[in-house]
PDB file of C-alpha atoms and ligand atoms in Angstrom:
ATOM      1  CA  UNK A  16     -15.987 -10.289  -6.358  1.00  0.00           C
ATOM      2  CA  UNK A  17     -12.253 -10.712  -6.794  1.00  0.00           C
ATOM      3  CA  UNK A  18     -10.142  -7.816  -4.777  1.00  0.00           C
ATOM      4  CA  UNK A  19      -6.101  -7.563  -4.536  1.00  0.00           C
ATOM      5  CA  UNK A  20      -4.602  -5.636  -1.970  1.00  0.00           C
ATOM      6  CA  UNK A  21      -1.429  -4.601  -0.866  1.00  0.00           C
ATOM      7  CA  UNK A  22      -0.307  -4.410   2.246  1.00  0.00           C
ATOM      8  CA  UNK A  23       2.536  -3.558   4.812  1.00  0.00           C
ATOM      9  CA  UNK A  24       5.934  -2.149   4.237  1.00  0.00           C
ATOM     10  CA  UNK A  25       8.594  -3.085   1.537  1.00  0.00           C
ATOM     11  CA  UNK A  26      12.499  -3.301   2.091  1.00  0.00           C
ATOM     12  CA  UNK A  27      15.282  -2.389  -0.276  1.00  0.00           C
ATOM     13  CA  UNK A  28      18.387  -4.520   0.825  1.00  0.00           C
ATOM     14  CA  UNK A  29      21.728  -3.079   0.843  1.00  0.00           C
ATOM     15  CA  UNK A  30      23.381  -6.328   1.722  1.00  0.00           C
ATOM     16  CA  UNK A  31      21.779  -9.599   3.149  1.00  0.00           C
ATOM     17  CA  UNK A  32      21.423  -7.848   6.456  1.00  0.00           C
ATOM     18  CA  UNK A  33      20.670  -4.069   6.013  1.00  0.00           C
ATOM     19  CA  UNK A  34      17.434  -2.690   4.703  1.00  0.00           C
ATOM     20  CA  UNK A  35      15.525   0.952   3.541  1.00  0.00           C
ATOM     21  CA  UNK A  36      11.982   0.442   4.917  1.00  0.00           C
ATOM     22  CA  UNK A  37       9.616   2.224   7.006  1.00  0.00           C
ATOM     23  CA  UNK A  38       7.140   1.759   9.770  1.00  0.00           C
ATOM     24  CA  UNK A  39       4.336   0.423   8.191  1.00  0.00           C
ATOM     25  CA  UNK A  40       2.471  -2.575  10.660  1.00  0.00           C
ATOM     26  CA  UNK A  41       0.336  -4.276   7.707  1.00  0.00           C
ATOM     27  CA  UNK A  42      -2.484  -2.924  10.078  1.00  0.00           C
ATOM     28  CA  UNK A  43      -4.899  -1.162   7.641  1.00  0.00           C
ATOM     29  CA  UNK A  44      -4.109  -3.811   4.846  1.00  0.00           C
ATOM     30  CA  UNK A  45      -5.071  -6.700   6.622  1.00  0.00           C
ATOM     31  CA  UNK A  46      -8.294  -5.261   8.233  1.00  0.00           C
ATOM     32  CA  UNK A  47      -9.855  -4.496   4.930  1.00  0.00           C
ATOM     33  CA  UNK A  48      -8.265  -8.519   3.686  1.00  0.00           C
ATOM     34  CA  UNK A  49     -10.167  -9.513   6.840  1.00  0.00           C
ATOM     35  CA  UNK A  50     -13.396  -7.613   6.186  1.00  0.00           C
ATOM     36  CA  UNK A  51     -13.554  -8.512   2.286  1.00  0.00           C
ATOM     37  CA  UNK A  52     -13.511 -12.189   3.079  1.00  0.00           C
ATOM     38  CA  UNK A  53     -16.102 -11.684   5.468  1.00  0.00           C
ATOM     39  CA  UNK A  54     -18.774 -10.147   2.690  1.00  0.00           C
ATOM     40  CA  UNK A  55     -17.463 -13.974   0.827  1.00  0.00           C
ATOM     41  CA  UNK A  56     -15.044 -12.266  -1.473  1.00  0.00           C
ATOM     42  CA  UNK A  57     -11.593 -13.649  -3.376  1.00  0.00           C
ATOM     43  CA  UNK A  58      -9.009 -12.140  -1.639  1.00  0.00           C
ATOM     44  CA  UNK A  59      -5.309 -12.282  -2.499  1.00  0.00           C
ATOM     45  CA  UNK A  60      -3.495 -10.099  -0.252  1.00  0.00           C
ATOM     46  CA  UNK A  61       0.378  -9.473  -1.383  1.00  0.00           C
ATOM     47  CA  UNK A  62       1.903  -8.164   1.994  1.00  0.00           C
ATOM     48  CA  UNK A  63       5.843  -7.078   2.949  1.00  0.00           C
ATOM     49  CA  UNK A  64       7.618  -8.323   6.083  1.00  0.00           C
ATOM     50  CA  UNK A  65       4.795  -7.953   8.867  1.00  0.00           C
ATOM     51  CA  UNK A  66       4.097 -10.094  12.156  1.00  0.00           C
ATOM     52  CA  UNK A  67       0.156 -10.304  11.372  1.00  0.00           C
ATOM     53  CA  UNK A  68      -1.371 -14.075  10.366  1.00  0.00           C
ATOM     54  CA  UNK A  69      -3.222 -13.762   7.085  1.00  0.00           C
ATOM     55  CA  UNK A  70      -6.529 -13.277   8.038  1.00  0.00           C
ATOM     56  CA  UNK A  71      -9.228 -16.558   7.365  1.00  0.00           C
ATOM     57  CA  UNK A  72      -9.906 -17.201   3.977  1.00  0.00           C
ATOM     58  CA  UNK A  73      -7.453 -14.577   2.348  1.00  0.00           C
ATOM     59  CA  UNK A  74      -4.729 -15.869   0.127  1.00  0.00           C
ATOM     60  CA  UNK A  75      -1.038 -14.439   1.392  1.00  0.00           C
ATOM     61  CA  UNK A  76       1.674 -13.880  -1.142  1.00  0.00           C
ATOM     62  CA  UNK A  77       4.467 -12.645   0.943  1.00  0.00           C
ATOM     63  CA  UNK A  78       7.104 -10.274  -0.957  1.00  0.00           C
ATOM     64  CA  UNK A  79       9.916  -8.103   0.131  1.00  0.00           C
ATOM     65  CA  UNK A  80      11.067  -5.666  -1.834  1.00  0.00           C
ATOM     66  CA  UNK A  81       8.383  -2.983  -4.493  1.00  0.00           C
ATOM     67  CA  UNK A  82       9.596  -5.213  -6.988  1.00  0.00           C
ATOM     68  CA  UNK A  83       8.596  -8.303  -5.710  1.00  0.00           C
ATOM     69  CA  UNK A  84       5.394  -6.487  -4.760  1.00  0.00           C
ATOM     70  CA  UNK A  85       4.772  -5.018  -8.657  1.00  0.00           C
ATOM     71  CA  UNK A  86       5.362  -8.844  -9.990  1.00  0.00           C
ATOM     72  CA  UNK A  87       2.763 -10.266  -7.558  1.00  0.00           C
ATOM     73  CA  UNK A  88       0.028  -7.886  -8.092  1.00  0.00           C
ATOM     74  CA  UNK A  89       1.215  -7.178 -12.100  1.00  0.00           C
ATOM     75  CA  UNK A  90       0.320 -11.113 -12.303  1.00  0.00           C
ATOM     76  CA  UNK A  91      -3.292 -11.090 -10.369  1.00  0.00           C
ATOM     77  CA  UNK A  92      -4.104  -7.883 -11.814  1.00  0.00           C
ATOM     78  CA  UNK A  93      -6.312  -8.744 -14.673  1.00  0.00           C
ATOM     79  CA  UNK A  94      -7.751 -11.270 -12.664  1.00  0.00           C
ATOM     80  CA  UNK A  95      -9.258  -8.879 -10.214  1.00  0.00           C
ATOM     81  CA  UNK A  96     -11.879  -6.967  -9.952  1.00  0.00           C
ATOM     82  CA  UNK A  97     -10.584  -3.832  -7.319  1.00  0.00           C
ATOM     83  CA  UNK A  98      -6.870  -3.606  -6.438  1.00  0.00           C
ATOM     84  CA  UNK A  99      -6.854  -1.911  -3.210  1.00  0.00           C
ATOM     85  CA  UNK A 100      -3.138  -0.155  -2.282  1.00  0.00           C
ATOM     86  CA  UNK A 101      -2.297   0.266   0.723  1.00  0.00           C
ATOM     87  CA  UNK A 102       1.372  -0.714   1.290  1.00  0.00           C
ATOM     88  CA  UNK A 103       3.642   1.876   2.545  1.00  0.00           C
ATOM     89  CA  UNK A 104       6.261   1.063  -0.488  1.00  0.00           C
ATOM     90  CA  UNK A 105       9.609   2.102  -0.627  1.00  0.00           C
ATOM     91  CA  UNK A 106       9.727   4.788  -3.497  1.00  0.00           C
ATOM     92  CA  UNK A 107      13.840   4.143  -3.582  1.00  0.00           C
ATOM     93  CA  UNK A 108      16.342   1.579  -3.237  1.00  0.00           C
ATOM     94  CA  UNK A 109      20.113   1.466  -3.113  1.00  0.00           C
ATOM     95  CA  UNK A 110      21.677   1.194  -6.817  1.00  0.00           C
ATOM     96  CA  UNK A 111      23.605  -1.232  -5.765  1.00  0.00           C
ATOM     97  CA  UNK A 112      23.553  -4.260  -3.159  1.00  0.00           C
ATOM     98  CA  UNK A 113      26.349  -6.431  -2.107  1.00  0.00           C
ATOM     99  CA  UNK A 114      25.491 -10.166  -1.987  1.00  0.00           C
ATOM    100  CA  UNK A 115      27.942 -10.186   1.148  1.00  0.00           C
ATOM    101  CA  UNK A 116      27.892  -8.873   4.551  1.00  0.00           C
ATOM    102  CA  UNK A 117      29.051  -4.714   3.840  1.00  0.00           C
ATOM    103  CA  UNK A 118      31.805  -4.830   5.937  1.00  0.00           C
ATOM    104  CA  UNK A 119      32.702  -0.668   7.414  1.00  0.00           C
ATOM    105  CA  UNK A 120      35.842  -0.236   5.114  1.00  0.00           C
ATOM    106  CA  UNK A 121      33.752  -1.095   2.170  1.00  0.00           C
ATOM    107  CA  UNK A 122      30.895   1.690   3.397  1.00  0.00           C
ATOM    108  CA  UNK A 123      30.531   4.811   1.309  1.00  0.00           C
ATOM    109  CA  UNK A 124      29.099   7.664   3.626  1.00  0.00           C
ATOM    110  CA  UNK A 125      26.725   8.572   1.079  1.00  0.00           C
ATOM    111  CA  UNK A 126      23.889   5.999  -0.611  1.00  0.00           C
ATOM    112  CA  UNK A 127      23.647   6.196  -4.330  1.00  0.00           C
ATOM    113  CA  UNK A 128      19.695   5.545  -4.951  1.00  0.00           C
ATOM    114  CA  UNK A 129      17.418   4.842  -7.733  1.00  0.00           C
ATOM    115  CA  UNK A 130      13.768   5.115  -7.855  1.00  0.00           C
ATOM    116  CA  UNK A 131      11.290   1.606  -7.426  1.00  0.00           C
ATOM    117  CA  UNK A 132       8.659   0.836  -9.581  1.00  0.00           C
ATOM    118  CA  UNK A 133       5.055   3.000  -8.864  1.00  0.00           C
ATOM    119  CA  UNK A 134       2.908  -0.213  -8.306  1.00  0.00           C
ATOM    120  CA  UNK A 135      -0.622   1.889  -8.337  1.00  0.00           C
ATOM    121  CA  UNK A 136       0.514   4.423 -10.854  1.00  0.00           C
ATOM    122  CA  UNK A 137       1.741   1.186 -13.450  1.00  0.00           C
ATOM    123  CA  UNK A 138      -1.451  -0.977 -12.556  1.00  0.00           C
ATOM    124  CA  UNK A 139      -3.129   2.137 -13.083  1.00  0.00           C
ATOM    125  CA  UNK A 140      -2.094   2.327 -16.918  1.00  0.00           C
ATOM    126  CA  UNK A 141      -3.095  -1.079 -17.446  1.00  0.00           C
ATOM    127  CA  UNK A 142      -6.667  -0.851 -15.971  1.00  0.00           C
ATOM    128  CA  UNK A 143      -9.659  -1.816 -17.315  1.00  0.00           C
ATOM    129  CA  UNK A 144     -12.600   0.672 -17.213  1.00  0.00           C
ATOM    130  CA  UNK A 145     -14.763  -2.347 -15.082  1.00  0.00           C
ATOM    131  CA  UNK A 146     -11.857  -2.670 -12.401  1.00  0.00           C
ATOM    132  CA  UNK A 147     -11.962  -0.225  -9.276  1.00  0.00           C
ATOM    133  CA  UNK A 148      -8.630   1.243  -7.834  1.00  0.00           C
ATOM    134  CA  UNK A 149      -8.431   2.660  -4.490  1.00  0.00           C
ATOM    135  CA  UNK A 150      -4.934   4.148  -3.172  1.00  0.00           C
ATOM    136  CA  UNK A 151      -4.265   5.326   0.373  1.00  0.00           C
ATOM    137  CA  UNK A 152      -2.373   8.368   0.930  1.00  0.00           C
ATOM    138  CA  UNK A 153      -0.483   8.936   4.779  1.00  0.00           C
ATOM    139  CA  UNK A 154       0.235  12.255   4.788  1.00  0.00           C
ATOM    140  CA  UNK A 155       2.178  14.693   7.138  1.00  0.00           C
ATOM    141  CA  UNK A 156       0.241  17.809   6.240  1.00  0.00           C
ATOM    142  CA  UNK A 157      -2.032  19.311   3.318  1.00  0.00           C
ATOM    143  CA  UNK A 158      -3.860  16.217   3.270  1.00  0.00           C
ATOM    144  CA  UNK A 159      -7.222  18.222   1.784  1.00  0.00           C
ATOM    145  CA  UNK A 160      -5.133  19.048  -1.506  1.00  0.00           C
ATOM    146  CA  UNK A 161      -2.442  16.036  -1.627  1.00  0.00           C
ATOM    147  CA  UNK A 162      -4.969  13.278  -1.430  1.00  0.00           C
ATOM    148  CA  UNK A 163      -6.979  14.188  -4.236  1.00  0.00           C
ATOM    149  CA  UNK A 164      -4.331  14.973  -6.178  1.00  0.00           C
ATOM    150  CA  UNK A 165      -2.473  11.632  -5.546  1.00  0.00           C
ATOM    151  CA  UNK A 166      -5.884  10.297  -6.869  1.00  0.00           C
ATOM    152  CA  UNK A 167      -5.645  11.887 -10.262  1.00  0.00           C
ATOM    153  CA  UNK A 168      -2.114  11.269 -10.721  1.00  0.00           C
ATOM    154  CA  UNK A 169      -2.310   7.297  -9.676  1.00  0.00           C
ATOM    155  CA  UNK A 170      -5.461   6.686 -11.861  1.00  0.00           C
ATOM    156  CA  UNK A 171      -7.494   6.144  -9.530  1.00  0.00           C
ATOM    157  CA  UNK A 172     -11.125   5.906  -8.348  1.00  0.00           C
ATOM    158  CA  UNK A 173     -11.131   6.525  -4.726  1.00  0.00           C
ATOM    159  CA  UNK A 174      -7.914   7.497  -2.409  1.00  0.00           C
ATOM    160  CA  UNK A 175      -8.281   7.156   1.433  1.00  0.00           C
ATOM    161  CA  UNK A 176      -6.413   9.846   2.737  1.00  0.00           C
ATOM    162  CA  UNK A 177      -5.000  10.532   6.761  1.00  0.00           C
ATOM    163  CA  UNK A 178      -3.115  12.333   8.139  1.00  0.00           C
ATOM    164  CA  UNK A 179      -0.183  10.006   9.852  1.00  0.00           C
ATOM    165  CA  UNK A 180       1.310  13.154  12.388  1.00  0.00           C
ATOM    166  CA  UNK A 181      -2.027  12.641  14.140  1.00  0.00           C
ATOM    167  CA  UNK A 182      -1.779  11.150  17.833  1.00  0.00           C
ATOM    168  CA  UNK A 183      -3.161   7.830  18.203  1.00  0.00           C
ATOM    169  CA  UNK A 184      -3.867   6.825  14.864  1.00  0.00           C
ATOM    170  CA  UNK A 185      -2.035   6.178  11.609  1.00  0.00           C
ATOM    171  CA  UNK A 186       1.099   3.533  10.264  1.00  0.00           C
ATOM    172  CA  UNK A 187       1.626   1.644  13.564  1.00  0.00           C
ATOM    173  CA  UNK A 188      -1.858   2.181  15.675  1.00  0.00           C
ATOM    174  CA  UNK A 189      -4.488   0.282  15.942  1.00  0.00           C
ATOM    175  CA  UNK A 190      -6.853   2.557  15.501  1.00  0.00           C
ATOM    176  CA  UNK A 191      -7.613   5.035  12.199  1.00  0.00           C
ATOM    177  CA  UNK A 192      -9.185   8.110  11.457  1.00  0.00           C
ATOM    178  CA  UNK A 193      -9.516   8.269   7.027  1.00  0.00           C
ATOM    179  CA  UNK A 194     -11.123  10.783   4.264  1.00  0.00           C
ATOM    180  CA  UNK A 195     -11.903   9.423   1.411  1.00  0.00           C
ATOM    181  CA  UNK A 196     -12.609  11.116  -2.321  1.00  0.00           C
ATOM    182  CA  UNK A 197     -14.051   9.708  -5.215  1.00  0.00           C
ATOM    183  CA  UNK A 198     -13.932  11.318  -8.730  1.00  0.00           C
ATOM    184  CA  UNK A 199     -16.441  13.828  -8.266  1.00  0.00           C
ATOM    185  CA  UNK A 200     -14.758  15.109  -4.563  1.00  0.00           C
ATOM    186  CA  UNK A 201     -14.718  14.740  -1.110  1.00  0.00           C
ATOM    187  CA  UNK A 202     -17.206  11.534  -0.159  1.00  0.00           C
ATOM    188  CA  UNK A 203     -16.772  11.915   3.970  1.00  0.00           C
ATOM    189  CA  UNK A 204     -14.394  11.436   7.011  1.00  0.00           C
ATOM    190  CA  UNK A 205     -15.101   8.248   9.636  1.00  0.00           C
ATOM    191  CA  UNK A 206     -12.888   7.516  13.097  1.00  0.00           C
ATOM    192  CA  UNK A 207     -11.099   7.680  14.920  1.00  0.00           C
ATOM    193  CA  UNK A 208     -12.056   4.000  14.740  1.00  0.00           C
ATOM    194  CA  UNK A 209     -10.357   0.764  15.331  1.00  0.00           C
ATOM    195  CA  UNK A 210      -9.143  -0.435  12.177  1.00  0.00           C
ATOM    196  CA  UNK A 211     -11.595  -3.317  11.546  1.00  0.00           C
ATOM    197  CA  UNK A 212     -14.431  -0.914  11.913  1.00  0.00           C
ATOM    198  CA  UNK A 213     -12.853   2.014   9.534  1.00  0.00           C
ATOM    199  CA  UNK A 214     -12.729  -0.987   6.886  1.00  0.00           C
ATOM    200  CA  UNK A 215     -16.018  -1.835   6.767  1.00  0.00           C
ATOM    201  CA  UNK A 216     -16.825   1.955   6.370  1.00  0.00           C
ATOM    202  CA  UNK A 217     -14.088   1.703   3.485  1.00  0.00           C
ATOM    203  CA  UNK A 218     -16.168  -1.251   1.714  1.00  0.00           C
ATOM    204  CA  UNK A 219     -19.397   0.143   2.236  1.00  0.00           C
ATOM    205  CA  UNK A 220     -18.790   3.755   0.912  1.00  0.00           C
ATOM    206  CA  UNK A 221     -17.327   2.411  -1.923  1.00  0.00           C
ATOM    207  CA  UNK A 222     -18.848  -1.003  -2.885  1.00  0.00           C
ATOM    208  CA  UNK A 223     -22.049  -0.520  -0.908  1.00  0.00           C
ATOM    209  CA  UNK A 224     -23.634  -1.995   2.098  1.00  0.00           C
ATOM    210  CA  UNK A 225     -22.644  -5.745   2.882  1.00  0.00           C
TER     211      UNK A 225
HETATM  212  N1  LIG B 321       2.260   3.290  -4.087  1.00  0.00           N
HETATM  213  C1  LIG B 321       2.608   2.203  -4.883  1.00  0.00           C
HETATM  214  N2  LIG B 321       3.907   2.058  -5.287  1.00  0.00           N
HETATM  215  C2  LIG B 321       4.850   2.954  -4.933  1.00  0.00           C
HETATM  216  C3  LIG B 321       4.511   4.068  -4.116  1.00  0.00           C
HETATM  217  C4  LIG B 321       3.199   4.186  -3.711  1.00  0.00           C
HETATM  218  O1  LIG B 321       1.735   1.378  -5.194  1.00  0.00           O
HETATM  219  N3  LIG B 321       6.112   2.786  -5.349  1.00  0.00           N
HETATM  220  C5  LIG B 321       0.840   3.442  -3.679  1.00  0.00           C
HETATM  221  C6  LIG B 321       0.590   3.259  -2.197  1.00  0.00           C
HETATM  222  O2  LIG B 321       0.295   1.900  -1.906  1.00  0.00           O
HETATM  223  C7  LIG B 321      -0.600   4.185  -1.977  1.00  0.00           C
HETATM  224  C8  LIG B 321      -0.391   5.300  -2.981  1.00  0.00           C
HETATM  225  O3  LIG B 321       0.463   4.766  -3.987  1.00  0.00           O
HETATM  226  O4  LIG B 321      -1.810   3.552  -2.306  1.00  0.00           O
HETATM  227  C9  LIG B 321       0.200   6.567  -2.425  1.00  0.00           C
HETATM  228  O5  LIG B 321       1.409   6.271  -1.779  1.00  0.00           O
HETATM  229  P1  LIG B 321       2.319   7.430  -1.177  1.00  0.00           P
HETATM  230  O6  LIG B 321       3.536   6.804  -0.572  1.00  0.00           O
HETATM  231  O7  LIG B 321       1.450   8.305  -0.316  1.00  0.00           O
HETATM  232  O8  LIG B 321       2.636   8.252  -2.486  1.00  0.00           O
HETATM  233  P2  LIG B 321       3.937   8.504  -3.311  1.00  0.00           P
HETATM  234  O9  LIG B 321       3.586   8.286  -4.738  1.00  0.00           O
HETATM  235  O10 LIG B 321       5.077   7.715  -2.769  1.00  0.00           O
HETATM  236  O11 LIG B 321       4.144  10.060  -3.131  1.00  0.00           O
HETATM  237  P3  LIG B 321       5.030  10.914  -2.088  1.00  0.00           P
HETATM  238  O12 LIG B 321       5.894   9.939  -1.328  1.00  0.00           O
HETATM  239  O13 LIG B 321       5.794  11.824  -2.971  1.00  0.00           O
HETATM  240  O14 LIG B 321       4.025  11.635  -1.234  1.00  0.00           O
END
């Protein structure tokens, strides 16, 4: 069993020193890296800027920006056998970056943007009907209907949806509380858990019991 995964958050420079990114901890990436290479799988794990060690026996491929991230999992795509996405990426980045310091004269007020690359939704059109795609969706609200739908529209087999406003769980915790959906609906809820433990659940509801 060969599984990519993608983890953490991405950042969109505006100059060598200022960034778009969010608050994404790598958390929920790196557990399920962690728990796949327990059960003896491959594991490439293509992570953004975190402060988490790759976990033993997962291969790291550090990237910064969604377009780094697309060109590391574009290339170990085919080679795998589940891409599992759960990097908080960017969905925009400035038009344009300065390859210098942006000094305060130089500083529009308003930030001209242009959309990144959809790294699920791509891989998703290049799939082959043997690979399994799972996406994560961190939602504010109307997880019940968004989730799903984020699973239709990303080509994908399974989504893990929760619901980020919670307290004491979500982007930056260590602990987790998911729902996932298949194809055919809603499969279950688990947590609130520690992250390790919600992904083993993850693994075992939808590649079976280690
Ligand atoms: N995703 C991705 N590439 C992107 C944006 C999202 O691979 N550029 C993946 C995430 O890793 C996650 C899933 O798509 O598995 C859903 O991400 P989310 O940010 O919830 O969805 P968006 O498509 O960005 O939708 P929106 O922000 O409008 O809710």
């Amino acid at each position: 069993m060969r599984v990519l995964i993608s983890a953490g958050p991405t950042r969109e420079h505006l100059d060598p020193v200022r960034y778009l990114s969010n608050g994404s901890s790598g958390k929920m990436g790196y557990a399920l890296a962690a728990a796949a290479a327990q059960r003896g799988w491959e594991v490439n794990l293509v992570s953004g800027p975190v402060t988490l060690e790759a976990p033993a026996g997962v291969t790291l491929t550090a990237v910064v920006s969604a377009q780094e991230m697309y060109d590391a999992c574009r290339s170990r795509f085919s080679a795998c056998d589940a891409f599992i996405a759960v990097a908080a990426v960017a969905d925009f980045r400035p038009k344009f970056r300065f390859d210098h310091k942006e000094t305060k004269a130089e500083t529009d007020s308003v930030l001209e943007l242009e959309p990144t690359v959809d790294i699920l939704k791509s891989l998703g059109q290049q799939r082959r009907d043997s690979q399994v795609l799972v996406g994560f969706a961190a939602e504010t609200g109307d997880l019940e209907q968004k989730a799903p739908a984020k699973l239709i529209a990303k080509g994908c087999d399974w989504i893990v949806g929760n619901d980020i406003s919670a307290p004491g769980v979500g982007m930056e915790a260590d602990a987790n509380f998911v729902t996932l959906w298949n194809r055919a609906g809603r499969v279950g809820s688990f947590g609130p858990m520690p992250k390790s433990e919600i992904a083993d659940w993850l693994l075992d509801q939808i590649f079976g019991q280690a």
